[in-house]
Amino acid sequence: MAPVAQRVRGTQDLLPADRPYWDLMERAASETAGRAGYQRIETPVFEASELFKRSAGEGSDVVSKEMYSFTDRGGRSLSLRPEGTAPIVRAYFDGGLDQEPQPARLYYVGPFFRYDRPQAGRYRQFHQFGIEAIGEVHALLDVEAIQVGWEWFRRLGVGDLALKLNSIGDEVCRPAYREMLRDYYRPHLADLSEDSRLRFEKNPLRLFDSKDPEDQPYKERAPRIVDHLCAPCAEAFQIVQAGLRAEGISFELDPTLVRGLDYYTRTVFEFQHGSLSGAQNALGGGGRYDGLAAELGYRATPGIGFALGLERTLLILRQLGESAVEGPDVYAVALQPADQAYAGRLASSLRARGLRVVLDPGEARLDARLRKAARRGARVAVIIGPDERARGEAVIRDMRLKTQATVPEGEIVAAVTRTLGEI
Ligand code: AMP
């Protein structure tokens, strides 16, 4: 008999073996963001499609190809959120956060959805940790945002991290640069990939996103926006670089780094990892989006933020080979059915002391059950047979040293704790 349905393409189950990594990433998120004054926000997983269409503007793949949109029973067009920033800006105004002391510092961890071609490191449902600081334009907030991201990776032990940095100017200096870029590319149009020819029309900055080999030589010789910034953008960019140096955060200037969405202004950045290949080497990125609020119909309000991918970070954590999977402290084994109740009582009293205790329900041979305890990573086994039950004792076995001792009931907790402490 075949199962009636398969897991949907591009989705994944989060199985218990990966849960500890996930907990690690979430804890690191709430601690690093929390310590910098960021508070958690949750927005719905679906929103009016218009929110994303307006924020993304022309020429964005996220809108043109990747959105999960549907019409609900009331005839409204809704979309599963492909990214976090536009919903948070909406919530910032909806929830009156604009009336509180500025900037509002917010962070989130949650699922996002893009109808992209699934492959390693790219899924249709994936998760991001992100922060947003909204309502204040100072470039020191850009430094702060980058620092929070940097610190998150550091806490997780992710080394070999490259921070790419660029400024893409604002509505004052970018239009002229965009024309300069068109003038540069126009004579070469016939040699460019088809995607690039489309981008030339819609949004020439995105020509830099091309991975097509035939486009690469042109990228290298293209005029650089950092050479054509207006004075306020140039000054902000200097503050960002000086701030990062002061924090000891190393970065590389990358004049071809642009973000996929149109509302970004000034600072853009990306965290890349050496071990991830090609198009999927970005663990996350972010930037300033001073144009977004007005684009969404709100009062013009600056903002800066990033989004980091949990699935791609998980790939690195797994590669690091460090097992985040913690076994139970204690694996309790009752040798015979009549011993189960006594073993259960001991397990409960150990749990009441804060220990993680797994009670083996089986009746297999002791050596098989001890092998199971070892596979689960238990550090101590508590073994109860008829003799131990009759005398009110238990055998405490150190799973690593493979030594064991019989102790009276009143000393079991102390003996287990001591054995755990010795490991
Ligand atoms: P973006 O919002 O496109 O800047 O993406 C930020 C980060 O989210 C990326 O660097 C990835 O780590 C992660 N990410 C984006 N799209 C996907 C996806 N389809 N599957 C898995 N991770 C993704």
XYZ file of C-alpha atoms and ligand atoms in Angstrom:
446
model
C 0.000 0.000 0.000
C 1.423 3.405 -0.937
C 1.130 6.319 1.475
C -1.550 8.784 0.404
C 0.810 11.747 0.352
C 4.495 12.615 0.272
C 6.279 15.441 2.021
C 5.775 18.540 -0.129
C 8.747 19.296 -2.383
C 11.088 21.847 -0.826
C 9.849 21.307 2.720
C 11.592 19.477 5.536
C 10.677 17.847 8.786
C 12.547 19.066 11.794
C 13.396 15.743 13.383
C 14.496 15.409 17.004
C 18.150 14.868 16.024
C 18.349 18.425 14.666
C 16.261 20.017 17.385
C 19.249 20.710 19.677
C 20.961 22.662 16.872
C 17.751 24.570 16.383
C 17.482 25.338 20.097
C 21.086 26.501 20.005
C 20.402 28.887 17.114
C 17.228 30.237 18.721
C 18.866 30.711 22.088
C 21.841 32.470 20.491
C 19.359 34.689 18.615
C 17.405 35.756 21.671
C 20.562 36.299 23.682
C 22.578 38.272 21.138
C 19.636 40.362 19.971
C 18.265 40.700 23.502
C 21.533 41.971 24.904
C 21.619 44.719 22.295
C 18.105 45.804 23.295
C 16.132 44.041 20.533
C 12.714 42.674 21.480
C 10.958 39.748 19.856
C 8.122 40.355 17.427
C 5.907 37.826 15.633
C 3.890 38.713 12.590
C 1.452 36.412 10.732
C 2.840 33.948 8.189
C 0.508 35.367 5.553
C -0.198 38.938 4.573
C -1.968 40.853 1.833
C -0.020 40.133 -1.377
C 0.119 43.850 -2.048
C 2.444 44.358 0.933
C 5.174 42.321 -0.727
C 4.474 43.504 -4.249
C 4.770 47.151 -3.270
C 7.852 46.675 -1.166
C 9.742 44.650 -3.723
C 9.166 46.914 -6.687
C 9.986 46.033 -10.251
C 12.508 43.427 -11.182
C 12.543 41.419 -7.999
C 12.636 37.643 -8.353
C 10.938 37.234 -5.000
C 7.816 38.840 -6.384
C 7.991 37.924 -10.030
C 8.631 34.210 -9.547
C 8.834 33.111 -5.946
C 5.711 34.044 -4.024
C 3.205 31.563 -2.674
C 0.052 33.560 -3.377
C -3.533 32.413 -3.153
C -7.022 33.839 -3.127
C -8.931 33.205 0.085
C -12.675 32.539 0.380
C -13.306 36.255 0.663
C -11.625 36.858 -2.690
C -8.533 38.540 -1.192
C -5.091 37.896 -2.611
C -2.852 36.698 0.213
C 0.750 35.513 0.196
C 2.853 33.391 2.491
C 5.564 35.768 3.651
C 8.734 35.525 1.543
C 10.649 37.847 3.875
C 10.278 39.592 7.216
C 10.992 43.260 6.739
C 7.838 44.547 5.031
C 5.518 42.802 7.547
C 7.508 44.214 10.452
C 7.360 47.740 9.080
C 3.594 47.252 8.715
C 3.370 45.975 12.310
C 5.527 48.862 13.542
C 2.882 51.311 12.354
C -0.135 49.058 13.102
C 1.034 48.465 16.654
C 1.962 52.073 17.394
C 5.659 51.285 17.829
C 6.325 54.509 15.939
C 4.980 56.377 18.996
C 7.508 54.811 21.347
C 11.129 55.932 21.870
C 12.996 55.474 18.579
C 14.407 53.393 17.126
C 12.199 50.352 17.715
C 14.612 47.425 17.981
C 12.909 44.179 16.963
C 13.965 40.622 16.215
C 12.239 37.514 14.916
C 12.818 33.830 14.267
C 10.356 32.012 12.074
C 9.392 30.351 8.794
C 9.394 31.993 5.355
C 8.225 30.716 1.996
C 9.572 31.037 -1.517
C 8.637 29.050 -4.567
C 12.183 28.528 -5.717
C 13.841 25.479 -7.273
C 14.709 23.295 -4.271
C 18.330 22.186 -3.837
C 20.839 21.864 -1.011
C 20.515 25.003 1.115
C 17.441 26.214 -0.758
C 13.960 25.193 0.311
C 10.417 26.351 -0.184
C 9.853 26.686 3.522
C 12.901 27.891 5.391
C 13.636 29.820 8.566
C 15.333 33.075 9.301
C 16.609 34.930 12.328
C 16.368 38.632 11.651
C 16.515 41.978 13.357
C 15.149 45.390 12.391
C 15.928 48.809 13.918
C 13.256 51.196 12.683
C 12.847 54.947 13.128
C 16.401 56.255 13.258
C 18.805 56.968 10.414
C 22.160 57.033 12.202
C 24.831 54.867 10.589
C 25.904 53.590 14.001
C 22.751 51.471 13.894
C 24.144 49.829 10.760
C 27.250 48.955 12.759
C 25.095 47.636 15.599
C 23.052 45.434 13.261
C 26.149 43.940 11.652
C 27.655 43.381 15.062
C 24.583 41.470 16.291
C 24.770 39.179 13.245
C 28.509 38.731 13.628
C 28.098 37.901 17.327
C 25.367 35.351 16.546
C 27.737 33.409 14.293
C 30.548 33.752 16.824
C 28.435 32.319 19.620
C 27.522 29.362 17.425
C 31.184 28.747 16.689
C 30.809 29.466 12.953
C 34.257 30.646 11.853
C 35.546 31.185 8.312
C 32.972 33.933 7.907
C 33.380 36.624 5.240
C 31.516 39.867 5.728
C 30.938 41.663 2.420
C 30.042 45.331 2.583
C 28.865 47.946 0.102
C 26.830 51.116 -0.081
C 24.234 51.409 -2.819
C 23.487 55.086 -2.218
C 20.037 56.599 -1.947
C 17.394 58.310 -4.068
C 19.733 61.309 -4.452
C 22.812 59.591 -5.891
C 21.516 56.252 -7.172
C 19.463 57.444 -10.173
C 22.532 59.044 -11.756
C 24.599 55.947 -11.038
C 21.916 53.725 -12.539
C 22.141 55.702 -15.782
C 25.915 55.525 -15.679
C 25.621 51.746 -15.397
C 23.211 51.596 -18.333
C 25.598 53.721 -20.413
C 28.411 51.329 -19.510
C 26.454 48.163 -20.353
C 24.548 49.405 -23.418
C 27.289 48.679 -25.988
C 27.645 45.109 -24.613
C 23.966 44.195 -24.457
C 24.205 41.634 -27.260
C 26.896 39.706 -25.342
C 24.966 39.516 -22.067
C 22.816 36.649 -20.825
C 19.093 36.919 -21.383
C 18.440 37.486 -17.672
C 20.921 40.309 -17.654
C 19.281 41.978 -20.645
C 16.013 41.990 -18.691
C 17.728 43.416 -15.644
C 19.310 46.129 -17.784
C 15.809 47.430 -18.451
C 14.199 46.891 -15.068
C 16.921 47.429 -12.503
C 20.513 47.657 -13.799
C 22.042 47.333 -10.309
C 20.848 43.758 -10.341
C 23.126 43.039 -13.291
C 25.680 42.444 -10.535
C 23.616 39.518 -9.205
C 24.258 37.536 -12.378
C 26.153 34.278 -11.963
C 26.318 33.670 -15.727
C 29.935 33.252 -16.857
C 29.495 35.469 -19.940
C 28.469 38.400 -17.701
C 31.430 38.240 -15.318
C 34.081 40.258 -17.209
C 31.688 43.177 -17.572
C 30.950 43.164 -13.863
C 34.584 43.594 -12.981
C 35.081 46.695 -15.119
C 31.766 48.365 -14.284
C 31.725 51.777 -12.586
C 31.515 51.417 -8.800
C 28.735 53.098 -6.906
C 30.950 53.845 -3.913
C 32.846 56.272 -6.187
C 29.624 58.135 -6.950
C 27.896 58.497 -3.595
C 26.413 61.848 -2.569
C 28.077 63.498 0.447
C 25.636 62.247 3.143
C 25.806 58.656 1.808
C 29.595 58.799 1.611
C 29.807 60.098 5.169
C 27.452 57.397 6.461
C 29.548 54.747 4.719
C 32.695 56.075 6.409
C 30.971 55.876 9.819
C 29.974 52.262 9.167
C 33.495 51.230 8.192
C 35.123 53.079 11.106
C 32.567 51.548 13.505
C 33.257 48.025 12.287
C 37.009 48.531 12.583
C 36.532 49.821 16.128
C 34.575 46.653 16.945
C 37.290 44.467 15.459
C 34.920 43.129 12.802
C 36.792 42.448 9.578
C 35.000 43.097 6.312
C 35.657 43.196 2.613
C 34.342 45.963 0.399
C 32.431 44.433 -2.491
C 31.300 46.991 -5.075
C 29.090 44.412 -6.802
C 27.088 43.533 -3.698
C 23.489 44.607 -4.201
C 20.363 43.265 -2.539
C 17.524 41.604 -4.393
C 14.883 43.995 -3.133
C 14.575 47.569 -4.325
C 13.903 49.338 -1.059
C 17.460 49.061 0.205
C 19.506 52.247 0.530
C 23.082 52.933 1.599
C 24.599 50.097 3.635
C 24.184 46.565 2.309
C 26.053 43.539 3.652
C 26.235 39.807 3.400
C 27.681 37.058 5.564
C 29.276 34.333 3.444
C 30.841 31.062 4.438
C 33.776 29.414 2.723
C 32.405 25.898 2.916
C 29.107 26.583 1.167
C 29.308 26.477 -2.575
C 28.528 29.094 -5.175
C 25.087 30.638 -5.239
C 24.241 29.208 -1.823
C 27.256 30.567 0.056
C 25.337 33.434 1.660
C 24.323 32.671 5.214
C 22.422 35.905 5.337
C 22.485 39.552 4.640
C 20.827 42.827 5.207
C 20.921 46.521 4.746
C 19.307 49.860 5.245
C 15.841 50.425 3.832
C 15.077 54.091 4.309
C 12.673 54.046 1.357
C 10.453 51.170 2.417
C 7.956 52.772 4.820
C 6.974 55.476 2.330
C 6.715 52.860 -0.436
C 4.176 51.047 1.759
C 2.136 54.222 2.224
C 3.380 55.179 5.684
C 5.269 58.234 6.878
C 8.844 58.108 5.534
C 10.787 56.238 8.222
C 14.318 54.848 8.059
C 15.260 51.295 9.015
C 18.112 48.810 9.005
C 18.111 45.054 9.477
C 19.279 41.640 8.401
C 17.975 38.122 7.881
C 20.119 35.034 8.466
C 19.172 31.600 7.229
C 18.829 28.860 9.838
C 18.930 25.919 7.396
C 22.207 27.049 5.832
C 23.697 27.764 9.242
C 22.591 24.296 10.316
C 24.596 22.827 7.405
C 27.691 24.510 8.844
C 26.982 23.439 12.407
C 26.622 19.849 11.230
C 29.897 20.132 9.279
C 31.630 21.366 12.408
C 30.952 17.860 13.577
C 30.157 18.951 17.071
C 27.205 17.035 18.276
C 24.667 19.379 19.735
C 22.559 16.353 20.507
C 22.665 15.883 24.222
C 21.764 12.482 25.527
C 19.783 12.004 28.693
C 21.618 12.247 31.996
C 20.197 8.957 33.148
C 18.904 5.832 31.432
C 16.796 3.785 33.851
C 16.409 0.047 33.292
C 14.081 -2.296 35.184
C 15.124 -5.919 34.685
C 11.693 -7.472 35.212
C 8.120 -6.174 34.836
C 7.701 -6.294 38.617
C 10.614 -3.848 38.974
C 9.044 -1.202 36.689
C 7.068 0.658 39.342
C 10.100 1.027 41.604
C 12.249 2.142 38.647
C 9.520 4.619 37.657
C 9.501 6.109 41.149
C 13.277 6.525 41.102
C 13.089 8.125 37.658
C 10.507 10.622 38.923
C 12.596 11.594 41.913
C 15.648 12.133 39.673
C 13.557 14.230 37.258
C 12.344 16.307 40.219
C 16.022 17.152 40.768
C 16.215 18.552 37.238
C 17.893 15.556 35.590
C 16.817 14.255 32.180
C 15.809 10.653 32.682
C 14.716 8.124 30.068
C 12.913 5.057 31.361
C 13.449 1.946 29.245
C 10.104 0.191 28.893
C 11.394 -3.058 27.383
C 12.216 -6.515 28.628
C 15.214 -7.241 26.416
C 18.493 -8.524 27.811
C 20.426 -6.109 29.967
C 23.443 -5.858 27.627
C 21.172 -4.955 24.682
C 19.484 -2.290 26.758
C 22.807 -0.864 27.917
C 23.901 -0.652 24.293
C 20.752 1.338 23.637
C 21.573 3.626 26.558
C 25.040 4.198 25.079
C 23.620 4.940 21.622
C 21.334 7.532 23.129
C 24.317 9.156 24.771
C 23.190 8.531 28.351
C 25.919 9.237 30.861
C 24.584 7.156 33.723
C 22.437 4.016 33.820
C 20.308 3.172 36.830
C 19.601 -0.574 36.917
C 16.903 -2.177 39.049
C 16.495 -5.934 39.442
C 14.469 -7.979 41.917
C 17.325 -7.939 44.474
C 17.718 -4.175 44.323
C 13.958 -3.713 44.576
C 13.718 -6.058 47.574
C 16.519 -4.265 49.404
C 15.521 -0.754 48.311
C 18.734 -0.202 46.331
C 19.846 0.555 42.780
C 22.874 -0.142 40.624
C 24.438 3.104 39.382
C 26.535 2.535 36.265
C 28.978 5.048 34.832
C 28.415 4.548 31.098
C 31.768 5.955 30.074
C 34.023 4.238 32.593
C 31.839 1.096 32.531
C 32.053 0.839 36.321
C 29.114 0.391 38.633
C 28.160 0.342 42.302
C 25.112 -0.623 44.325
C 23.748 2.134 46.557
C 20.813 2.373 48.998
C 17.711 4.286 47.888
C 18.429 7.362 49.997
C 21.797 7.837 48.302
C 20.776 7.290 44.695
C 20.339 10.961 43.807
C 23.699 11.861 45.342
C 25.436 8.933 43.629
C 23.983 9.817 40.217
C 24.873 13.477 40.617
C 28.388 12.553 41.672
C 28.823 10.244 38.694
C 27.550 12.938 36.320
C 29.897 15.451 37.908
C 32.884 13.178 37.378
C 32.316 12.943 33.636
P 17.418 36.961 1.755
O 16.189 37.279 2.574
O 17.114 36.511 0.376
O 18.458 38.006 1.862
O 18.033 35.675 2.438
C 18.734 35.729 3.636
C 19.194 34.350 3.985
O 18.063 33.504 4.184
C 19.980 33.636 2.904
O 21.326 33.997 2.952
C 19.774 32.188 3.261
O 20.610 31.805 4.321
C 18.359 32.209 3.742
N 17.464 31.823 2.624
C 16.888 32.617 1.703
N 16.131 31.900 0.850
C 16.229 30.622 1.246
C 15.687 29.386 0.780
N 14.857 29.335 -0.274
N 16.013 28.246 1.442
C 16.834 28.268 2.513
N 17.378 29.398 2.993
C 17.082 30.562 2.379
